[in-house]
mmCIF file of N, CA and C in Angstrom:
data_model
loop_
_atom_site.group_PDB
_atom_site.id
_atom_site.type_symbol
_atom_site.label_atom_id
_atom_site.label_comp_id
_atom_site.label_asym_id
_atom_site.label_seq_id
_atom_site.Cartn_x
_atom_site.Cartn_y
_atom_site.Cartn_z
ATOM 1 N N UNK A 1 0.844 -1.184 0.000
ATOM 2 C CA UNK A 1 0.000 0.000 0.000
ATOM 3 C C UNK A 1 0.890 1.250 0.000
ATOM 4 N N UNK A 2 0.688 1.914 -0.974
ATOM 5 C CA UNK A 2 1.315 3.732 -0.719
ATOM 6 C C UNK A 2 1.484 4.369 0.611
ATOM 7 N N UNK A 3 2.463 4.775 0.689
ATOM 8 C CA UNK A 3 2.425 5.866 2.289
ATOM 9 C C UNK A 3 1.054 6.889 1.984
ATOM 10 N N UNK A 4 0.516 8.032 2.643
ATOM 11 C CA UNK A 4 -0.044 8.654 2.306
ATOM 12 C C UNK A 4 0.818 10.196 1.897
ATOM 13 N N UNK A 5 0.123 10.763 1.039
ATOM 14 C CA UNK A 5 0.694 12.802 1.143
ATOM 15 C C UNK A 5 0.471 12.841 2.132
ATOM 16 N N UNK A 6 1.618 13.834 2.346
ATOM 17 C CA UNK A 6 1.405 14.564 3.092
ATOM 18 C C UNK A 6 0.915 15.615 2.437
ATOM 19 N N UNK A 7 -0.041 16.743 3.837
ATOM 20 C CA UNK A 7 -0.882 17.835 3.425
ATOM 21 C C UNK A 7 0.135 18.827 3.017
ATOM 22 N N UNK A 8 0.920 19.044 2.978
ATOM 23 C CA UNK A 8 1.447 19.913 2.178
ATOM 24 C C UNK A 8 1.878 19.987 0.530
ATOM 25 N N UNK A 9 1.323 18.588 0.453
ATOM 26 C CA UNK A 9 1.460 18.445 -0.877
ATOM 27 C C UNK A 9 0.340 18.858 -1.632
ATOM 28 N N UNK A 10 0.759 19.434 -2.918
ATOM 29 C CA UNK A 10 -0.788 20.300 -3.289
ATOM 30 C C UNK A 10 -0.692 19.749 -4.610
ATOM 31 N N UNK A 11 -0.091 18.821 -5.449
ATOM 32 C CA UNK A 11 -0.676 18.280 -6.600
ATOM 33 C C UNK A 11 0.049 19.286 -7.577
ATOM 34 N N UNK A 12 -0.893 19.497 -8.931
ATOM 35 C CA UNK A 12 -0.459 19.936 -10.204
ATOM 36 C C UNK A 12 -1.051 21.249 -10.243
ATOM 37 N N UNK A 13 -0.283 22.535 -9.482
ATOM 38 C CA UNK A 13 -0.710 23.989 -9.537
ATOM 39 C C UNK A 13 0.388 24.246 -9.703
ATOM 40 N N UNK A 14 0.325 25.515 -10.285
ATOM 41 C CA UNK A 14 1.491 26.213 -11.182
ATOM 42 C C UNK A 14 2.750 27.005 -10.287
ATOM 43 N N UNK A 15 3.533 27.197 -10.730
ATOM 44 C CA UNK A 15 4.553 28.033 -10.118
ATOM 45 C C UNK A 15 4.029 29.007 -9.653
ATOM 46 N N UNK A 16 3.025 29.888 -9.850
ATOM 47 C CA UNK A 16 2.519 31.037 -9.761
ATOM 48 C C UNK A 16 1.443 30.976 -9.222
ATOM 49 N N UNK A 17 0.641 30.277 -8.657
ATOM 50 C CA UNK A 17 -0.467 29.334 -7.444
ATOM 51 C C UNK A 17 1.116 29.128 -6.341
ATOM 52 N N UNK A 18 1.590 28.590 -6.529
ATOM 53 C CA UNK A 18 2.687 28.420 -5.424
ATOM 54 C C UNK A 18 3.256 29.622 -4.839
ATOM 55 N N UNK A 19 3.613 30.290 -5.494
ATOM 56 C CA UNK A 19 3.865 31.588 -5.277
ATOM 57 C C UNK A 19 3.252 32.322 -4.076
ATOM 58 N N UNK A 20 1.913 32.433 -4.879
ATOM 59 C CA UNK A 20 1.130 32.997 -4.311
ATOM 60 C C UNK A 20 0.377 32.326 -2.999
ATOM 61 N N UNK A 21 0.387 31.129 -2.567
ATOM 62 C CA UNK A 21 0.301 30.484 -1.469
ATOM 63 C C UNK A 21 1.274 30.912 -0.353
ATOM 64 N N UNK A 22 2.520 30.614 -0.898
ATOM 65 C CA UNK A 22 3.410 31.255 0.270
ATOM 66 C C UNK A 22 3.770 32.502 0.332
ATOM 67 N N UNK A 23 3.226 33.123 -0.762
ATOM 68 C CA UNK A 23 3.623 34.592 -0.423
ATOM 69 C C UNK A 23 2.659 35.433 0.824
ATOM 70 N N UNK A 24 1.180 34.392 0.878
ATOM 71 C CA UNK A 24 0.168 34.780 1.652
ATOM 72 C C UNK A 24 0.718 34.072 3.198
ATOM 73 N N UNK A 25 1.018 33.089 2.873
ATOM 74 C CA UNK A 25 1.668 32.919 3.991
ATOM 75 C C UNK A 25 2.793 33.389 4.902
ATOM 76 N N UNK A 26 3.498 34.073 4.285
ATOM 77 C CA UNK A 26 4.709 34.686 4.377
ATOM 78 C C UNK A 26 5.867 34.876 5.736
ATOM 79 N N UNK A 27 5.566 33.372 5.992
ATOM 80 C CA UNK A 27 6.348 33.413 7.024
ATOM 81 C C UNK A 27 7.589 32.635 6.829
ATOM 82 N N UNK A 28 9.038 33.204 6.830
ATOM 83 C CA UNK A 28 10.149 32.297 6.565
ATOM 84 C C UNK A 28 10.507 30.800 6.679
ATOM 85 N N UNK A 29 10.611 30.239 5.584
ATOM 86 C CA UNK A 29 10.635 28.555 5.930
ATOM 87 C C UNK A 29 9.262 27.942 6.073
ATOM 88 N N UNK A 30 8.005 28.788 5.195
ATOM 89 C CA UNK A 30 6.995 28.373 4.733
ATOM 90 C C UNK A 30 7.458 27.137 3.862
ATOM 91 N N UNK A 31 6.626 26.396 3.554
ATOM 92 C CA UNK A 31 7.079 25.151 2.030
ATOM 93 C C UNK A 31 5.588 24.902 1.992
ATOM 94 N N UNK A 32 5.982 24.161 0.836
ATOM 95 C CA UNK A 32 4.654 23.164 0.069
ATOM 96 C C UNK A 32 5.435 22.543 -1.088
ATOM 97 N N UNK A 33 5.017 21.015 -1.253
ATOM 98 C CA UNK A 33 5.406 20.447 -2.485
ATOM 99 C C UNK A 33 4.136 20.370 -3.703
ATOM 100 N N UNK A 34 5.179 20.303 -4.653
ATOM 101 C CA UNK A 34 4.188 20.591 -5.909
ATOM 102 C C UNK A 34 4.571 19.753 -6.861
ATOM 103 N N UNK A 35 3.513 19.015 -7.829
ATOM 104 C CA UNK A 35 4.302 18.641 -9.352
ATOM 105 C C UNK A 35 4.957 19.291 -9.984
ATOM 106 N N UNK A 36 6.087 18.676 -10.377
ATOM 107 C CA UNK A 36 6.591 19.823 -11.566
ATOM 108 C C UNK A 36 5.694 20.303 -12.680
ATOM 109 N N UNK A 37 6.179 21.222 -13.422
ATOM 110 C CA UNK A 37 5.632 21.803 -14.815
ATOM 111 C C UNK A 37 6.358 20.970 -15.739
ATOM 112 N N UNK A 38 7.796 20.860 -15.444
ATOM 113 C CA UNK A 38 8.580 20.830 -16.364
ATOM 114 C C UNK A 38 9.208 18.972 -16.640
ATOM 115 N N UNK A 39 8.982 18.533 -15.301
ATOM 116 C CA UNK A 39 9.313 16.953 -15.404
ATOM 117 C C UNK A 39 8.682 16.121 -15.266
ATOM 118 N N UNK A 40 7.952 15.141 -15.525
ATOM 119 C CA UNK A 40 6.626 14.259 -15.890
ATOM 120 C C UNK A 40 7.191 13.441 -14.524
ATOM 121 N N UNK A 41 6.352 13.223 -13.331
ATOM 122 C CA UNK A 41 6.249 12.604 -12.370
ATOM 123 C C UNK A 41 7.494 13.347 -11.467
ATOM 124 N N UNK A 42 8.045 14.195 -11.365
ATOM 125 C CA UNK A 42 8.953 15.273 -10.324
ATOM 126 C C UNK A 42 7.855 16.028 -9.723
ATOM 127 N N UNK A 43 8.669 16.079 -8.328
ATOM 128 C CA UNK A 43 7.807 16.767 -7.419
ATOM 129 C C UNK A 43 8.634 18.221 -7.468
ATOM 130 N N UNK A 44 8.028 19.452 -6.722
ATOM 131 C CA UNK A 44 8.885 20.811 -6.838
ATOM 132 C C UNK A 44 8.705 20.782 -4.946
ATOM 133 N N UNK A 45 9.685 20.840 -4.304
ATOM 134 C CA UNK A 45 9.561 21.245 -3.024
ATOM 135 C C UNK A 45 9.980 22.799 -2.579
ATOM 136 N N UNK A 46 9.363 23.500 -2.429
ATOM 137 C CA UNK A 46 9.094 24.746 -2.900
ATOM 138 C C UNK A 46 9.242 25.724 -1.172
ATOM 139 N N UNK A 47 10.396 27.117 -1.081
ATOM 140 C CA UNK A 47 10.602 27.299 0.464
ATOM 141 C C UNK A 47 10.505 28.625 0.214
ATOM 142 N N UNK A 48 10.126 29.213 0.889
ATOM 143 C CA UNK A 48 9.819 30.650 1.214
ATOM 144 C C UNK A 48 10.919 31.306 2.333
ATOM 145 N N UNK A 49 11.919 32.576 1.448
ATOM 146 C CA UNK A 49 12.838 32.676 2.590
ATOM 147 C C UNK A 49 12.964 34.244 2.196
ATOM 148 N N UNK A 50 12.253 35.382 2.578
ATOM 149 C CA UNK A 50 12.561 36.802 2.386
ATOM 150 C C UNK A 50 12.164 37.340 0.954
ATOM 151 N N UNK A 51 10.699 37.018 1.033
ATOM 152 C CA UNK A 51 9.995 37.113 -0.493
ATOM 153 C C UNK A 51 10.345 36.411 -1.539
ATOM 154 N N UNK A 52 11.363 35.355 -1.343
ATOM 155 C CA UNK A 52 12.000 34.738 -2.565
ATOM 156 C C UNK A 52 11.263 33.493 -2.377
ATOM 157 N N UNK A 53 10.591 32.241 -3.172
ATOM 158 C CA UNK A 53 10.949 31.209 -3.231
ATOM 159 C C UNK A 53 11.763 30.375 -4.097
ATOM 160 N N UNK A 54 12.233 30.005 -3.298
ATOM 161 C CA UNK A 54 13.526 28.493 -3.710
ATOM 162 C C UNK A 54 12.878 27.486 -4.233
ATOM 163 N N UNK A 55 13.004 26.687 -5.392
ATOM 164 C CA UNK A 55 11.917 25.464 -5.824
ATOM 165 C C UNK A 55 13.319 24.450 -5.571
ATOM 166 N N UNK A 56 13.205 23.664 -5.250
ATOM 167 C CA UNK A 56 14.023 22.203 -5.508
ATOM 168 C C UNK A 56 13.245 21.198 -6.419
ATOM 169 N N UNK A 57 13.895 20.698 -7.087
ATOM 170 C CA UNK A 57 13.453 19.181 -7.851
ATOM 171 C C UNK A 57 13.663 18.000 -6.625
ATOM 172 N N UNK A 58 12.572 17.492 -6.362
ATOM 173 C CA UNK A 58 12.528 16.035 -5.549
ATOM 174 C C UNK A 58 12.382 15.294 -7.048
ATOM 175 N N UNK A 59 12.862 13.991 -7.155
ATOM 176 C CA UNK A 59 12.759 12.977 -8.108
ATOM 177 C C UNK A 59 12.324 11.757 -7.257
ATOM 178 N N UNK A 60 11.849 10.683 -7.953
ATOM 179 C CA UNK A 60 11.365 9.196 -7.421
ATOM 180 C C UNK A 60 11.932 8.466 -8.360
ATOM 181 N N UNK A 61 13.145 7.470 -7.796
ATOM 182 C CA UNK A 61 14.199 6.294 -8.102
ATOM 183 C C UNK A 61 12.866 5.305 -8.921
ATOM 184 N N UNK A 62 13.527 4.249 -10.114
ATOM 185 C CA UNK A 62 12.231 3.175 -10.768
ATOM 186 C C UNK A 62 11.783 2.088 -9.149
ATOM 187 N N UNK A 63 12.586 2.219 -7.777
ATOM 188 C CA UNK A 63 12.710 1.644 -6.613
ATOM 189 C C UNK A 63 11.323 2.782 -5.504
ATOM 190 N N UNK A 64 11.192 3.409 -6.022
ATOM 191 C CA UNK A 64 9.952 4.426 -5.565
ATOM 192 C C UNK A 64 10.839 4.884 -4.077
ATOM 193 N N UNK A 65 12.048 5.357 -4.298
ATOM 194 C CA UNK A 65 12.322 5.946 -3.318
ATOM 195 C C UNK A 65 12.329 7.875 -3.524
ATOM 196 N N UNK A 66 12.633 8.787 -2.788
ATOM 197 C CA UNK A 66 12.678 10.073 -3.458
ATOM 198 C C UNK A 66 13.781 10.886 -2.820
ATOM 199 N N UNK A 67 14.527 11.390 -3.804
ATOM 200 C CA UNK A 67 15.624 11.891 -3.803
ATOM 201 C C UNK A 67 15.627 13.527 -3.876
ATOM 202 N N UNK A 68 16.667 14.280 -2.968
ATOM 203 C CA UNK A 68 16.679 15.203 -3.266
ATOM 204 C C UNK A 68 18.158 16.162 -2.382
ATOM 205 N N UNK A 69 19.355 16.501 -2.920
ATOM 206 C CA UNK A 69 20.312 17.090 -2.784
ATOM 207 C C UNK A 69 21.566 16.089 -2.446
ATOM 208 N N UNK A 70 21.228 14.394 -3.456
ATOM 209 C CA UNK A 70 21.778 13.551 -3.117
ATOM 210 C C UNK A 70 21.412 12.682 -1.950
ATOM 211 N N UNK A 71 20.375 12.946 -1.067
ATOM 212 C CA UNK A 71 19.504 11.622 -0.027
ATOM 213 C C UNK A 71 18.772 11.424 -0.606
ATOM 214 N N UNK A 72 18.613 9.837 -0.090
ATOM 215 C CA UNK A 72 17.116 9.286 -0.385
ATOM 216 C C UNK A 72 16.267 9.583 0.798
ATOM 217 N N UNK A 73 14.874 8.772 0.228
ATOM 218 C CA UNK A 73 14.011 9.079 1.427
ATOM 219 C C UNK A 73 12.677 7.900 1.234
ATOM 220 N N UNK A 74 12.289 7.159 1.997
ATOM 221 C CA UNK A 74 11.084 6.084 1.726
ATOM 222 C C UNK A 74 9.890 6.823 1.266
ATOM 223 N N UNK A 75 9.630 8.227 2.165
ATOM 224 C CA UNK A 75 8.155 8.800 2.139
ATOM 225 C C UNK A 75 8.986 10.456 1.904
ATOM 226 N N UNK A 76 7.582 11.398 1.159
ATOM 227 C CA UNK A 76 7.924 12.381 1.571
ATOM 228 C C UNK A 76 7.826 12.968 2.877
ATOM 229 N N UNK A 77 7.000 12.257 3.213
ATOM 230 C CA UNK A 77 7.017 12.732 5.406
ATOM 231 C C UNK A 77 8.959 12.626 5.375
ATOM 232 N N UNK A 78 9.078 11.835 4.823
ATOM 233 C CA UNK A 78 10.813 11.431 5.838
ATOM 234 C C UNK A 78 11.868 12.616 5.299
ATOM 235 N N UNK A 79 11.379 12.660 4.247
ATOM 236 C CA UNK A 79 12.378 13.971 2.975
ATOM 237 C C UNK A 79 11.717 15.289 4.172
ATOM 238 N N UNK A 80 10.660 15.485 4.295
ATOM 239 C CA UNK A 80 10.025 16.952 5.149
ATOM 240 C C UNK A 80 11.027 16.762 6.617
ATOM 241 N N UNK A 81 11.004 15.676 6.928
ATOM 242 C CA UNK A 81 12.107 15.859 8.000
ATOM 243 C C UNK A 81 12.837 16.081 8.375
ATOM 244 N N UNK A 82 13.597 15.598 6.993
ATOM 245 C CA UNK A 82 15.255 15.711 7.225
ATOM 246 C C UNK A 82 15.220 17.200 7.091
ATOM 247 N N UNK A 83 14.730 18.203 6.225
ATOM 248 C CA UNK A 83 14.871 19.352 5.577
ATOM 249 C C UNK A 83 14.612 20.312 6.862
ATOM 250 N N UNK A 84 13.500 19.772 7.566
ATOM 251 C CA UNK A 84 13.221 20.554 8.829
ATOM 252 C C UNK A 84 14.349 21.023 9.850
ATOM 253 N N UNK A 85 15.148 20.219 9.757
ATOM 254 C CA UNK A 85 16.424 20.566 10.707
ATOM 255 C C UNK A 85 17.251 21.334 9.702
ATOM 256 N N UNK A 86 18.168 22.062 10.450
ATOM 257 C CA UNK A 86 18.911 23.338 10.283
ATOM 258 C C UNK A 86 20.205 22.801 9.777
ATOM 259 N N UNK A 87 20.678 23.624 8.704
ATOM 260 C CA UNK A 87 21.772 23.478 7.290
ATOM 261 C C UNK A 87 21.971 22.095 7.220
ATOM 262 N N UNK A 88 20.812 21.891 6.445
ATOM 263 C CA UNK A 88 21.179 20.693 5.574
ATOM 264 C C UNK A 88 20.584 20.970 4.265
ATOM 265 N N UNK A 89 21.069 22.084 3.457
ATOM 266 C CA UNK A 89 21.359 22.643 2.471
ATOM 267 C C UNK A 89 20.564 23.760 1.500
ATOM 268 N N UNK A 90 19.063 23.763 2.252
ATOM 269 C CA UNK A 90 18.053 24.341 1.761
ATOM 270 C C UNK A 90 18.501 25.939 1.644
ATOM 271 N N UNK A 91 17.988 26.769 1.276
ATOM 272 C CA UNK A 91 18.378 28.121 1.196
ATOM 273 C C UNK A 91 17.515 28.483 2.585
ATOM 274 N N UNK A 92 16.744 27.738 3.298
ATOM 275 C CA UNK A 92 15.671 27.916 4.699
ATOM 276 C C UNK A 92 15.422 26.680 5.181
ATOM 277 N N UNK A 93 15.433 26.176 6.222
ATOM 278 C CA UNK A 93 15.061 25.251 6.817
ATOM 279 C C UNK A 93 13.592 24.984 6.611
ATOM 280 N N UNK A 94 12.631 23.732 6.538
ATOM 281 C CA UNK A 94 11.716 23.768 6.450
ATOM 282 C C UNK A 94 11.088 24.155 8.111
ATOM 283 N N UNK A 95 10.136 25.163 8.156
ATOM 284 C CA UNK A 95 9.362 25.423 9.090
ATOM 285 C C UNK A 95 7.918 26.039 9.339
ATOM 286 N N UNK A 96 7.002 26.063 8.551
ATOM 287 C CA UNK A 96 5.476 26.191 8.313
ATOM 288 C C UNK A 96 5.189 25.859 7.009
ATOM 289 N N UNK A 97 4.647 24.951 6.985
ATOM 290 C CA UNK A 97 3.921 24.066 5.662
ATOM 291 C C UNK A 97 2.482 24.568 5.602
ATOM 292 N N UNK A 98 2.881 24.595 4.997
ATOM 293 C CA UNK A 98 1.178 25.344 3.727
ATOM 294 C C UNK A 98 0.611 24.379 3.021
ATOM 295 N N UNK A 99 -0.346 23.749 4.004
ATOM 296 C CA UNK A 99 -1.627 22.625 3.916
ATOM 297 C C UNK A 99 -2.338 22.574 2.835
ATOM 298 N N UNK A 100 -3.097 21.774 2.025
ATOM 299 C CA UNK A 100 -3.532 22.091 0.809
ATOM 300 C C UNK A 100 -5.049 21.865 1.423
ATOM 301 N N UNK A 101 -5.898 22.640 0.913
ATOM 302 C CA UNK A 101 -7.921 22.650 1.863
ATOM 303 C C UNK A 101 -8.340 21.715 1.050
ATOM 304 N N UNK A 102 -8.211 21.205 0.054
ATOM 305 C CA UNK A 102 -9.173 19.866 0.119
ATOM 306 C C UNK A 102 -8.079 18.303 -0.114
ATOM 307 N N UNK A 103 -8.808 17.386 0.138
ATOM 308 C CA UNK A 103 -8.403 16.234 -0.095
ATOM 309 C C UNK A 103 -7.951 15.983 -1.440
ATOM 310 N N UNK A 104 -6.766 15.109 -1.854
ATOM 311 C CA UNK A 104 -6.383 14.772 -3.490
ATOM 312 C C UNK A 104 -7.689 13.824 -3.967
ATOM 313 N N UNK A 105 -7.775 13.833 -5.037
ATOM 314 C CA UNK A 105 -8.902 13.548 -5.630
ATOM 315 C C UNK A 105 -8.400 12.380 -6.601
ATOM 316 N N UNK A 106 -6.957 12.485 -6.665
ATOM 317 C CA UNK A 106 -6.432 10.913 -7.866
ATOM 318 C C UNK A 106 -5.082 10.820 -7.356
ATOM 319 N N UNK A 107 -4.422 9.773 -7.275
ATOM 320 C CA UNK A 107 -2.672 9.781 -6.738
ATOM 321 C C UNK A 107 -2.192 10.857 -7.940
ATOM 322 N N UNK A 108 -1.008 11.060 -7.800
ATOM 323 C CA UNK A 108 -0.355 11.923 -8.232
ATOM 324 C C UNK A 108 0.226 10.543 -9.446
ATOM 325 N N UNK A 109 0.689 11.889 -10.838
ATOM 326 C CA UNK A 109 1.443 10.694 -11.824
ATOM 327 C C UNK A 109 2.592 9.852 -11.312
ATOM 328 N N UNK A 110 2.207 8.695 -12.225
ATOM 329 C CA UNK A 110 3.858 8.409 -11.605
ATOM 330 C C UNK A 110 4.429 7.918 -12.953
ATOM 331 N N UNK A 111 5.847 8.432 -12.721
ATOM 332 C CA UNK A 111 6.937 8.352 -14.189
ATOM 333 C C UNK A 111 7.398 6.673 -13.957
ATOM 334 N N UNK A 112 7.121 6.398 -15.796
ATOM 335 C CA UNK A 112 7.950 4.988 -16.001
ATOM 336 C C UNK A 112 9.734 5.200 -15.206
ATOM 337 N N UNK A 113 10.048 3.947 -14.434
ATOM 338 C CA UNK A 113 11.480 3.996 -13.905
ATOM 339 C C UNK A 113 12.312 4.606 -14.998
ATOM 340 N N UNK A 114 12.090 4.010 -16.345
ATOM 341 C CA UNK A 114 13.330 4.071 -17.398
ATOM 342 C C UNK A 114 13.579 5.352 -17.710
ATOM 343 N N UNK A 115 12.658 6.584 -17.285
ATOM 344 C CA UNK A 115 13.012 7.727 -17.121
ATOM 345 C C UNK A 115 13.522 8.395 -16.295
ATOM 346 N N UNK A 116 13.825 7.827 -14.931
ATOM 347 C CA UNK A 116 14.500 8.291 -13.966
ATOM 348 C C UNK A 116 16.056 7.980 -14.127
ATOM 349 N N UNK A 117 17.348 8.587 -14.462
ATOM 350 C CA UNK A 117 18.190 8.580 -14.944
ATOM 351 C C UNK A 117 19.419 8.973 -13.829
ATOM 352 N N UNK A 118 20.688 8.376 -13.730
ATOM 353 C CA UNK A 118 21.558 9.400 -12.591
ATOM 354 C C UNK A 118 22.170 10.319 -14.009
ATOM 355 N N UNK A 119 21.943 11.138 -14.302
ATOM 356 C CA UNK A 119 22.386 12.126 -14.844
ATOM 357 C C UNK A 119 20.896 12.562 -14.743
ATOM 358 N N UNK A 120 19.615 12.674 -15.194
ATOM 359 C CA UNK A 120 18.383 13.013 -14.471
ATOM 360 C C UNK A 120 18.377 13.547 -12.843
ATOM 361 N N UNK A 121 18.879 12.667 -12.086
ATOM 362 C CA UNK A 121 18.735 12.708 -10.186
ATOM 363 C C UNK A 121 20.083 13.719 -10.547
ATOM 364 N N UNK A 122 21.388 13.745 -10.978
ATOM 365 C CA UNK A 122 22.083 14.871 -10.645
ATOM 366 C C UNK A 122 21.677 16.698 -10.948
ATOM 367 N N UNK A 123 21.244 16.323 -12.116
ATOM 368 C CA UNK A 123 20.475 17.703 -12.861
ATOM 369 C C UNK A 123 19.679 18.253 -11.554
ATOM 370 N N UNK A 124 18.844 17.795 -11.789
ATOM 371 C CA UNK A 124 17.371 17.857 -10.595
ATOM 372 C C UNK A 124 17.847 18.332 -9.008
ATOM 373 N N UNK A 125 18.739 17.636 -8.659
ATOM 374 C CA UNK A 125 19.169 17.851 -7.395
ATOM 375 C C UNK A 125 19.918 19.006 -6.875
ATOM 376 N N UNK A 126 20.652 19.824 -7.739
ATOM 377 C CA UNK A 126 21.843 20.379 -7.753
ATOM 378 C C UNK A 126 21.505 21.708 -7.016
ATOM 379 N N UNK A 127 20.563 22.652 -7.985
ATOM 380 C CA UNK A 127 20.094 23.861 -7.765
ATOM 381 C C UNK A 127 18.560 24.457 -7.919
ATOM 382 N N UNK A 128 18.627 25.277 -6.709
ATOM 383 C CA UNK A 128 17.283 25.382 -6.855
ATOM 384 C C UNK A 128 17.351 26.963 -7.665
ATOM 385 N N UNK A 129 16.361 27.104 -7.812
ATOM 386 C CA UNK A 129 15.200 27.802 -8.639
ATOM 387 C C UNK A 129 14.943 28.996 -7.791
ATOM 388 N N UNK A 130 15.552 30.019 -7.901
ATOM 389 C CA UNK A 130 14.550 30.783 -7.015
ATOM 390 C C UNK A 130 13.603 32.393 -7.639
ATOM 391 N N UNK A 131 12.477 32.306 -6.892
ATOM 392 C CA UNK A 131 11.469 33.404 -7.952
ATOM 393 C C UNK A 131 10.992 33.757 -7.160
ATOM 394 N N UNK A 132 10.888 35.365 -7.080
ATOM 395 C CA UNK A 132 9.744 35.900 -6.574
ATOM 396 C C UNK A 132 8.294 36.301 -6.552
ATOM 397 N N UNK A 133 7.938 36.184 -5.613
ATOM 398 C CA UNK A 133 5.952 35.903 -5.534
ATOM 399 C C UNK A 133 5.824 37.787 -6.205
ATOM 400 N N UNK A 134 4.345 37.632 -6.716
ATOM 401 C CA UNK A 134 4.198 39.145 -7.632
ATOM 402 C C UNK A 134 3.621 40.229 -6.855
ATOM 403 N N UNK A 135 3.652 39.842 -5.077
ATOM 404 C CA UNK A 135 3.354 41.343 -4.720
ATOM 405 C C UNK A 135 4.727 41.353 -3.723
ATOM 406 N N UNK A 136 5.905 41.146 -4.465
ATOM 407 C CA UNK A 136 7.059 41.374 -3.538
ATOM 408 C C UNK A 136 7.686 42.375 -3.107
ATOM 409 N N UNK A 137 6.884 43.793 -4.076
ATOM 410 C CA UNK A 137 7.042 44.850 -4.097
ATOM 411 C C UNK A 137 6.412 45.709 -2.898
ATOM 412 N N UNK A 138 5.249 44.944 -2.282
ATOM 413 C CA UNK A 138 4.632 45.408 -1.574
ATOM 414 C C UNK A 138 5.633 45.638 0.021
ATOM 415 N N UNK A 139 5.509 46.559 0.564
ATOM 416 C CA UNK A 139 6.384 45.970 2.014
ATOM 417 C C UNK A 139 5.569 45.259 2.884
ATOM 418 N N UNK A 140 6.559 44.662 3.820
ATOM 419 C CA UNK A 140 6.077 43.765 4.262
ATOM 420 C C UNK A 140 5.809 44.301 6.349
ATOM 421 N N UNK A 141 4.972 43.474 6.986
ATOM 422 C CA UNK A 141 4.287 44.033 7.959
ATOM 423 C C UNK A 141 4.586 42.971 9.127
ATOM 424 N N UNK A 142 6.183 43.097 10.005
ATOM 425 C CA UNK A 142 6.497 42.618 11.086
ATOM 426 C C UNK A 142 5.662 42.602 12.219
ATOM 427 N N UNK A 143 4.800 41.513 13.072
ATOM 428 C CA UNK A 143 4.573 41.419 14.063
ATOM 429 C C UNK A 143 5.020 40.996 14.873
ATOM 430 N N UNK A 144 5.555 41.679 16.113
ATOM 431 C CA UNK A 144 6.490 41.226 16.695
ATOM 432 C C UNK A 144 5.994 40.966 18.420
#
């Protein structure tokens, strides 16, 4: 049987739905994982650190394990873990996850193995992505 998502996983919404999730959220070391746009069965693990988000490529081994900055991981619960603790390489530690409000409605795709490649898992792993959400212009409102 499948592990379950975790709620922070929000399925197939765009870079710019992501964005805008954690930009509303806007608290440092916000995350949420996402499908990629760009890689057929890649996840985007996605961090909020000073209006910027950081996207990482998570990949899944043809062994259904999931990889990301060179670890594996059985579940994404176990990948959210490791990341949660402090410098282990993220541009932010993971620390408020941004829940998705309804239940998944179909598993997420999953890529034939023969496409998961180690020159694929090195690409993917290396560097993240980082973009800013579109009201970054706005200032922002410390409660302290």
């Amino acid at each position: 049987m499948a592990a379950a998502l975790p709620m922070c996983y929000h399925g197939a919404i765009s870079r710019k739905e992501c964005e805008d999730l954690l930009g509303k959220k806007n608290k440092e070391g916000a995350y949420l994982i996402r499908d990629s746009e760009t890689i057929q069965g890649a996840k985007c693990l996605c961090v909020y650190k000073q209006r910027v988000v950081y996207t990482y490529r998570v990949l899944q081994t043809h062994t259904g394990l999931y990889t990301l900055m060179g670890v594996f991981f059985k579940t994404l619960d176990d990948l959210i873990r490791h990341f949660k603790r402090r410098n282990q390489g993220l541009a932010m530690h993971l620390r408020h996850s941004v829940k998705r409000k309804t239940a998944m409605l179909s598993p997420p795709s999953k890529r034939p193995a023969s496409q998961v490649t180690n020159q694929t898992l090195t690409q993917g792993a290396v560097q993240p992505v980082a973009t800013t959400p579109p009201d970054a212009t706005k200032p922002i409102t410390l409660l302290l």
